[in-house]
Amino acid sequence: MKMPSVEKLEKYAELALRTGVNLQDGQLLMINSTIAGAEFTKIVARKAFEMGAKDVHINWGDDELTRMKYEYADQETLSDVPEWQKQQYTYFAEQGAAILSIRSTDPDLLKGIDASKVAAATKARSEAMAKFRDYTMNDRIQWSIISIPIPKWAQKIFPGESEDRAVEKLWDQIFSIVRVDRENPVAAWEEHNQTLIKAREYLNKKQYQKLIYKAPGTDLEVALPEGHIWKGGPSKTVNGAVQFNPNMPTEEVFTAPHKYGVDGTVSSTKPLNYGGNVIDNFSLTFKEGKVVDFTAEEGSETLQHLLDTDEGSRRLGELALVAHESPISQSGLIFYNTLYDENASCHLALGKAYPNNMTGGSDMSADELDQHGVNDSLSHVDFMMGSGELDIDGVLADGTTEPVMRKGSWAISFE
Amino acid sequence: MKMPSVEKLEKYAELALRTGVNLQDGQLLMINSTIAGAEFTKIVARKAFEMGAKDVHINWGDDELTRMKYEYADQETLSDVPEWQKQQYTYFAEQGAAILSIRSTDPDLLKGIDASKVAAATKARSEAMAKFRDYTMNDRIQWSIISIPIPKWAQKIFPGESEDRAVEKLWDQIFSIVRVDRENPVAAWEEHNQTLIKAREYLNKKQYQKLIYKAPGTDLEVALPEGHIWKGGPSKTVNGAVQFNPNMPTEEVFTAPHKYGVDGTVSSTKPLNYGGNVIDNFSLTFKEGKVVDFTAEEGSETLQHLLDTDEGSRRLGELALVAHESPISQSGLIFYNTLYDENASCHLALGKAYPNNMTGGSDMSADELDQHGVNDSLSHVDFMMGSGELDIDGVLADGTTEPVMRKGSWAISFE
């Protein structure tokens, strides 16, 4: 597989370490990666050591082995997460490690595997990882997710191309979208973060009671809970106040919807890759926050299992606004990868809300979060519903309505 | 990197699973491997699932990352083995998993790294793995070690060759030595195991009090403890009586020397690869079982650290007889890999003895083992001292002396 120049890869590695997890001198780094991405991952590891990492642990996965397990192992085995695996994650969290996930997965990895098998295993792993997820979803540690190409993913995006050419084209797209091709990517990200900070500050001041979405196939009202907080761009760790970017790319500002205040229908605008399967052209109908009906042209069974994960997986946990003119949207590509597709489009997430999207939420009990309308679930799955035809209105406390987005673009300027 | 045909690799995989660990239907398999060996390792994993493995866990390592850690991390970090890592190994042992190690390491991996740093980290890992080692060294679980080529190892053996050609030649050697090139490798191993069983049974009946080694640079008397047991070829698990081959290749029969009964000098006949460094042309002088003097033309510092690991690392824990006409010896190659080189040559090991080389040893306390002359240590390091010039005599209980080996070959026939 042809790789980009070492200089380019090192630039990307440095960006992931500085702007992504913002690795500190003497800090531990855990990297989740696949062996298919070993070349780049080891460049990141060396760069981390050069930056003063105390140690680098790489937690290697492999697509092929994952699929093998689903093909051969029984349900009980697939659902069993041994204690040492849970302890591995909490160990790094407790040590205050930075966690970098370098993702590269075939969107069709689990095509043909029994959807209920995948759903049960995914749920079991979510349960097992609850303690660790609490660290990331509350920003108690620095974490970041980036993606790198593998042939099967690249050829899903560029189906006509040879393996080598598809991978090359995907690297080019990634470098452009993540600003690695800028002269100073770290500085470019600082500027970009400022724009996102302005947008979230504007929305935080507004404290809309409700957002009203209108687009072809979509007519949805989403209440926002009192005390909701818009986030976007960089996060800060709760204790150390270290700034980091959980996702690269990121183009969104997002908050927690009211789990009991969603009504109407929303239609997807991009395929959703969930657990190695694609769900496409689907719609969800909500009543008082809960999905009461759905349709899907592709992956209906997978969607059904996702909704059935638990009580909270039928309610919304995130509402995100992305301008339709974002660089990813401009690429005109469908990435079959949520990290990219969600940043091309306004989206919603089914499942758990980030507690820190609510004032004081990180310190609230499960009951308190529920009383404030903040959703809980084992799952958190973004789906894309933005387009150039989406209009969003905001309803203020006094009942006044004002435009937030028109034809998928901000109705406000954040210059 | 050019790989052998899939058929050949599958034959090797099947041999490792059947004759090596002897994987049982419904059994868990843990594979230790490196990402450089991913292609073969995944063939093994698939074959294991096809044979009915309950699940396959691959514990991936990477040479480059290992070296990076030694280059950058401090002593304390290198010596710290977190609890979850220990639990990972004991989890698989407690679950009754079969453990297959697929080794492929650059013999010069840690060249230039401070030897005391390597020694301290190796010792710390040995301490951390004590509980798990108890499972393997007492045959409480099925385990096996095999090797596969990587370019740096292959080019160390065939220094004049291109990467591809060196790797190809090493695969050919491995397939020949491990009998993968036979029509029915599993049957060939059964026959081979029978020969080793005959040799060990012969020696067990003899119950020599002492072996006397004579060769250029070697004049050594090694007492054998009362109740010593010769082992070799296949092992059997203590509880399930499942037969397995801990090493592939294996050409040795071996027993425990008396830890207080070794006197004289022994000279190495092949380089020893220890912890990523090579020790070559060295001699050890023993008095009452303990190394009191040593010389080394290469790797003197590494040898010093090895001897200084603990009290037991200056005493012998294994004595192995290998006919000089073994296939590995006939290859005329030096493999810089103990699994291969030890099976080309009579050898001794510094450090821990296998408790089951002593009657009832697996159930003895540390004190009892000591009283029986069975050595204990954190280390167990084989070194080669056999050659075509080695004569060994055995001294019987009545004081009679008889030839065991002459010019490196058995003085007895096991047909």
PDB file of C-alpha atoms in Angstrom, chain B residues 127-252:
ATOM      1  CA  GLU B 127       8.752 -11.113  38.678  1.00  0.00           C
ATOM      2  CA  ALA B 128       5.402  -9.879  37.392  1.00  0.00           C
ATOM      3  CA  MET B 129       4.911 -13.025  35.319  1.00  0.00           C
ATOM      4  CA  ALA B 130       5.835 -15.458  38.136  1.00  0.00           C
ATOM      5  CA  LYS B 131       2.265 -16.650  38.635  1.00  0.00           C
ATOM      6  CA  PHE B 132       1.748 -17.269  34.930  1.00  0.00           C
ATOM      7  CA  ARG B 133       5.160 -18.938  34.510  1.00  0.00           C
ATOM      8  CA  ASP B 134       4.132 -21.398  37.187  1.00  0.00           C
ATOM      9  CA  TYR B 135       1.407 -22.628  34.800  1.00  0.00           C
ATOM     10  CA  THR B 136       3.756 -23.224  31.886  1.00  0.00           C
ATOM     11  CA  MET B 137       6.783 -24.560  33.769  1.00  0.00           C
ATOM     12  CA  ASN B 138       4.600 -27.113  35.547  1.00  0.00           C
ATOM     13  CA  ASP B 139       2.634 -28.072  32.416  1.00  0.00           C
ATOM     14  CA  ARG B 140      -0.631 -26.982  33.998  1.00  0.00           C
ATOM     15  CA  ILE B 141      -1.676 -25.652  30.570  1.00  0.00           C
ATOM     16  CA  GLN B 142      -0.900 -26.547  26.952  1.00  0.00           C
ATOM     17  CA  TRP B 143       1.663 -24.195  25.505  1.00  0.00           C
ATOM     18  CA  SER B 144       3.965 -24.085  22.527  1.00  0.00           C
ATOM     19  CA  ILE B 145       6.540 -21.798  20.964  1.00  0.00           C
ATOM     20  CA  ILE B 146       7.211 -21.615  17.225  1.00  0.00           C
ATOM     21  CA  SER B 147       9.120 -19.122  15.103  1.00  0.00           C
ATOM     22  CA  ILE B 148       8.494 -17.369  11.788  1.00  0.00           C
ATOM     23  CA  PRO B 149      10.881 -15.218   9.743  1.00  0.00           C
ATOM     24  CA  ILE B 150      11.142 -11.452   9.682  1.00  0.00           C
ATOM     25  CA  PRO B 151      13.662  -9.695   7.419  1.00  0.00           C
ATOM     26  CA  LYS B 152      16.035  -8.568  10.185  1.00  0.00           C
ATOM     27  CA  TRP B 153      16.251 -12.048  11.678  1.00  0.00           C
ATOM     28  CA  ALA B 154      16.616 -13.699   8.246  1.00  0.00           C
ATOM     29  CA  GLN B 155      19.383 -11.319   7.199  1.00  0.00           C
ATOM     30  CA  LYS B 156      21.253 -11.972  10.441  1.00  0.00           C
ATOM     31  CA  ILE B 157      21.379 -15.669   9.468  1.00  0.00           C
ATOM     32  CA  PHE B 158      21.987 -15.019   5.742  1.00  0.00           C
ATOM     33  CA  PRO B 159      23.916 -11.742   5.817  1.00  0.00           C
ATOM     34  CA  GLY B 160      24.768 -11.615   2.120  1.00  0.00           C
ATOM     35  CA  GLU B 161      21.193 -11.992   0.863  1.00  0.00           C
ATOM     36  CA  SER B 162      18.495  -9.498  -0.075  1.00  0.00           C
ATOM     37  CA  GLU B 163      15.593  -9.117   2.360  1.00  0.00           C
ATOM     38  CA  ASP B 164      13.227 -11.169   0.206  1.00  0.00           C
ATOM     39  CA  ARG B 165      15.747 -13.902  -0.508  1.00  0.00           C
ATOM     40  CA  ALA B 166      16.873 -14.160   3.125  1.00  0.00           C
ATOM     41  CA  VAL B 167      13.263 -14.477   4.297  1.00  0.00           C
ATOM     42  CA  GLU B 168      12.560 -17.097   1.633  1.00  0.00           C
ATOM     43  CA  LYS B 169      15.619 -19.117   2.682  1.00  0.00           C
ATOM     44  CA  LEU B 170      14.649 -18.936   6.328  1.00  0.00           C
ATOM     45  CA  TRP B 171      11.086 -20.115   5.600  1.00  0.00           C
ATOM     46  CA  ASP B 172      12.614 -23.056   3.696  1.00  0.00           C
ATOM     47  CA  GLN B 173      14.859 -23.910   6.660  1.00  0.00           C
ATOM     48  CA  ILE B 174      12.004 -23.648   9.133  1.00  0.00           C
ATOM     49  CA  PHE B 175       9.701 -25.806   7.004  1.00  0.00           C
ATOM     50  CA  SER B 176      12.430 -28.424   6.682  1.00  0.00           C
ATOM     51  CA  ILE B 177      13.482 -28.424  10.359  1.00  0.00           C
ATOM     52  CA  VAL B 178       9.922 -28.397  11.707  1.00  0.00           C
ATOM     53  CA  ARG B 179       8.955 -31.109   9.174  1.00  0.00           C
ATOM     54  CA  VAL B 180       6.307 -28.949   7.487  1.00  0.00           C
ATOM     55  CA  ASP B 181       7.711 -30.115   4.153  1.00  0.00           C
ATOM     56  CA  ARG B 182       6.843 -33.759   4.918  1.00  0.00           C
ATOM     57  CA  GLU B 183       3.704 -35.151   3.354  1.00  0.00           C
ATOM     58  CA  ASN B 184       2.122 -35.637   6.767  1.00  0.00           C
ATOM     59  CA  PRO B 185       3.886 -33.387   9.277  1.00  0.00           C
ATOM     60  CA  VAL B 186       1.671 -34.483  12.177  1.00  0.00           C
ATOM     61  CA  ALA B 187       2.574 -38.143  11.588  1.00  0.00           C
ATOM     62  CA  ALA B 188       6.270 -37.268  11.145  1.00  0.00           C
ATOM     63  CA  TRP B 189       6.157 -35.579  14.545  1.00  0.00           C
ATOM     64  CA  GLU B 190       4.562 -38.612  16.158  1.00  0.00           C
ATOM     65  CA  GLU B 191       7.463 -40.730  14.923  1.00  0.00           C
ATOM     66  CA  HIS B 192      10.004 -38.131  16.041  1.00  0.00           C
ATOM     67  CA  ASN B 193       8.377 -37.895  19.460  1.00  0.00           C
ATOM     68  CA  GLN B 194       8.724 -41.682  19.840  1.00  0.00           C
ATOM     69  CA  THR B 195      12.504 -41.461  19.411  1.00  0.00           C
ATOM     70  CA  LEU B 196      12.746 -38.744  22.061  1.00  0.00           C
ATOM     71  CA  ILE B 197      10.516 -40.773  24.370  1.00  0.00           C
ATOM     72  CA  LYS B 198      12.840 -43.794  23.982  1.00  0.00           C
ATOM     73  CA  ALA B 199      15.882 -41.660  24.808  1.00  0.00           C
ATOM     74  CA  ARG B 200      14.328 -40.195  27.932  1.00  0.00           C
ATOM     75  CA  GLU B 201      13.103 -43.600  29.101  1.00  0.00           C
ATOM     76  CA  TYR B 202      16.620 -45.040  28.671  1.00  0.00           C
ATOM     77  CA  LEU B 203      18.128 -42.222  30.715  1.00  0.00           C
ATOM     78  CA  ASN B 204      15.425 -42.389  33.375  1.00  0.00           C
ATOM     79  CA  LYS B 205      16.247 -46.075  33.943  1.00  0.00           C
ATOM     80  CA  LYS B 206      19.959 -45.350  34.199  1.00  0.00           C
ATOM     81  CA  GLN B 207      19.565 -42.673  36.917  1.00  0.00           C
ATOM     82  CA  TYR B 208      23.143 -41.437  36.439  1.00  0.00           C
ATOM     83  CA  GLN B 209      24.639 -39.796  39.529  1.00  0.00           C
ATOM     84  CA  LYS B 210      26.734 -37.512  37.453  1.00  0.00           C
ATOM     85  CA  LEU B 211      27.577 -36.508  33.866  1.00  0.00           C
ATOM     86  CA  ILE B 212      31.136 -35.650  32.858  1.00  0.00           C
ATOM     87  CA  TYR B 213      31.554 -33.284  29.876  1.00  0.00           C
ATOM     88  CA  LYS B 214      34.801 -33.044  27.926  1.00  0.00           C
ATOM     89  CA  ALA B 215      35.449 -30.867  24.863  1.00  0.00           C
ATOM     90  CA  PRO B 216      37.889 -28.118  23.878  1.00  0.00           C
ATOM     91  CA  GLY B 217      37.496 -25.446  26.586  1.00  0.00           C
ATOM     92  CA  THR B 218      35.093 -27.633  28.533  1.00  0.00           C
ATOM     93  CA  ASP B 219      35.830 -29.889  31.473  1.00  0.00           C
ATOM     94  CA  LEU B 220      32.738 -30.079  33.620  1.00  0.00           C
ATOM     95  CA  GLU B 221      31.135 -32.433  36.116  1.00  0.00           C
ATOM     96  CA  VAL B 222      27.402 -32.076  36.690  1.00  0.00           C
ATOM     97  CA  ALA B 223      25.726 -34.048  39.475  1.00  0.00           C
ATOM     98  CA  LEU B 224      22.117 -35.096  38.895  1.00  0.00           C
ATOM     99  CA  PRO B 225      19.793 -34.987  41.913  1.00  0.00           C
ATOM    100  CA  GLU B 226      18.232 -38.163  43.262  1.00  0.00           C
ATOM    101  CA  GLY B 227      14.812 -38.633  41.664  1.00  0.00           C
ATOM    102  CA  HIS B 228      15.598 -36.507  38.609  1.00  0.00           C
ATOM    103  CA  ILE B 229      13.350 -37.086  35.588  1.00  0.00           C
ATOM    104  CA  TRP B 230      14.440 -36.799  31.973  1.00  0.00           C
ATOM    105  CA  LYS B 231      11.873 -35.180  29.742  1.00  0.00           C
ATOM    106  CA  GLY B 232      11.804 -34.499  26.030  1.00  0.00           C
ATOM    107  CA  GLY B 233       9.465 -34.485  23.086  1.00  0.00           C
ATOM    108  CA  PRO B 234       5.847 -34.206  24.067  1.00  0.00           C
ATOM    109  CA  SER B 235       4.634 -33.088  27.495  1.00  0.00           C
ATOM    110  CA  LYS B 236       1.320 -33.904  29.113  1.00  0.00           C
ATOM    111  CA  THR B 237      -0.829 -31.490  31.095  1.00  0.00           C
ATOM    112  CA  VAL B 238      -0.903 -32.334  34.789  1.00  0.00           C
ATOM    113  CA  ASN B 239      -4.684 -32.425  35.060  1.00  0.00           C
ATOM    114  CA  GLY B 240      -6.116 -33.240  31.650  1.00  0.00           C
ATOM    115  CA  ALA B 241      -3.280 -35.448  30.371  1.00  0.00           C
ATOM    116  CA  VAL B 242      -3.444 -33.641  27.021  1.00  0.00           C
ATOM    117  CA  GLN B 243      -0.213 -34.194  25.071  1.00  0.00           C
ATOM    118  CA  PHE B 244       1.491 -31.133  23.583  1.00  0.00           C
ATOM    119  CA  ASN B 245       4.903 -30.063  22.287  1.00  0.00           C
ATOM    120  CA  PRO B 246       6.160 -26.985  24.145  1.00  0.00           C
ATOM    121  CA  ASN B 247       8.799 -26.259  21.512  1.00  0.00           C
ATOM    122  CA  MET B 248       8.792 -26.699  17.769  1.00  0.00           C
ATOM    123  CA  PRO B 249      11.405 -27.691  16.758  1.00  0.00           C
ATOM    124  CA  THR B 250      12.569 -29.879  19.618  1.00  0.00           C
ATOM    125  CA  GLU B 251      15.430 -32.350  19.473  1.00  0.00           C
ATOM    126  CA  GLU B 252      16.439 -32.468  23.124  1.00  0.00           C
TER     127      GLU B 252
END
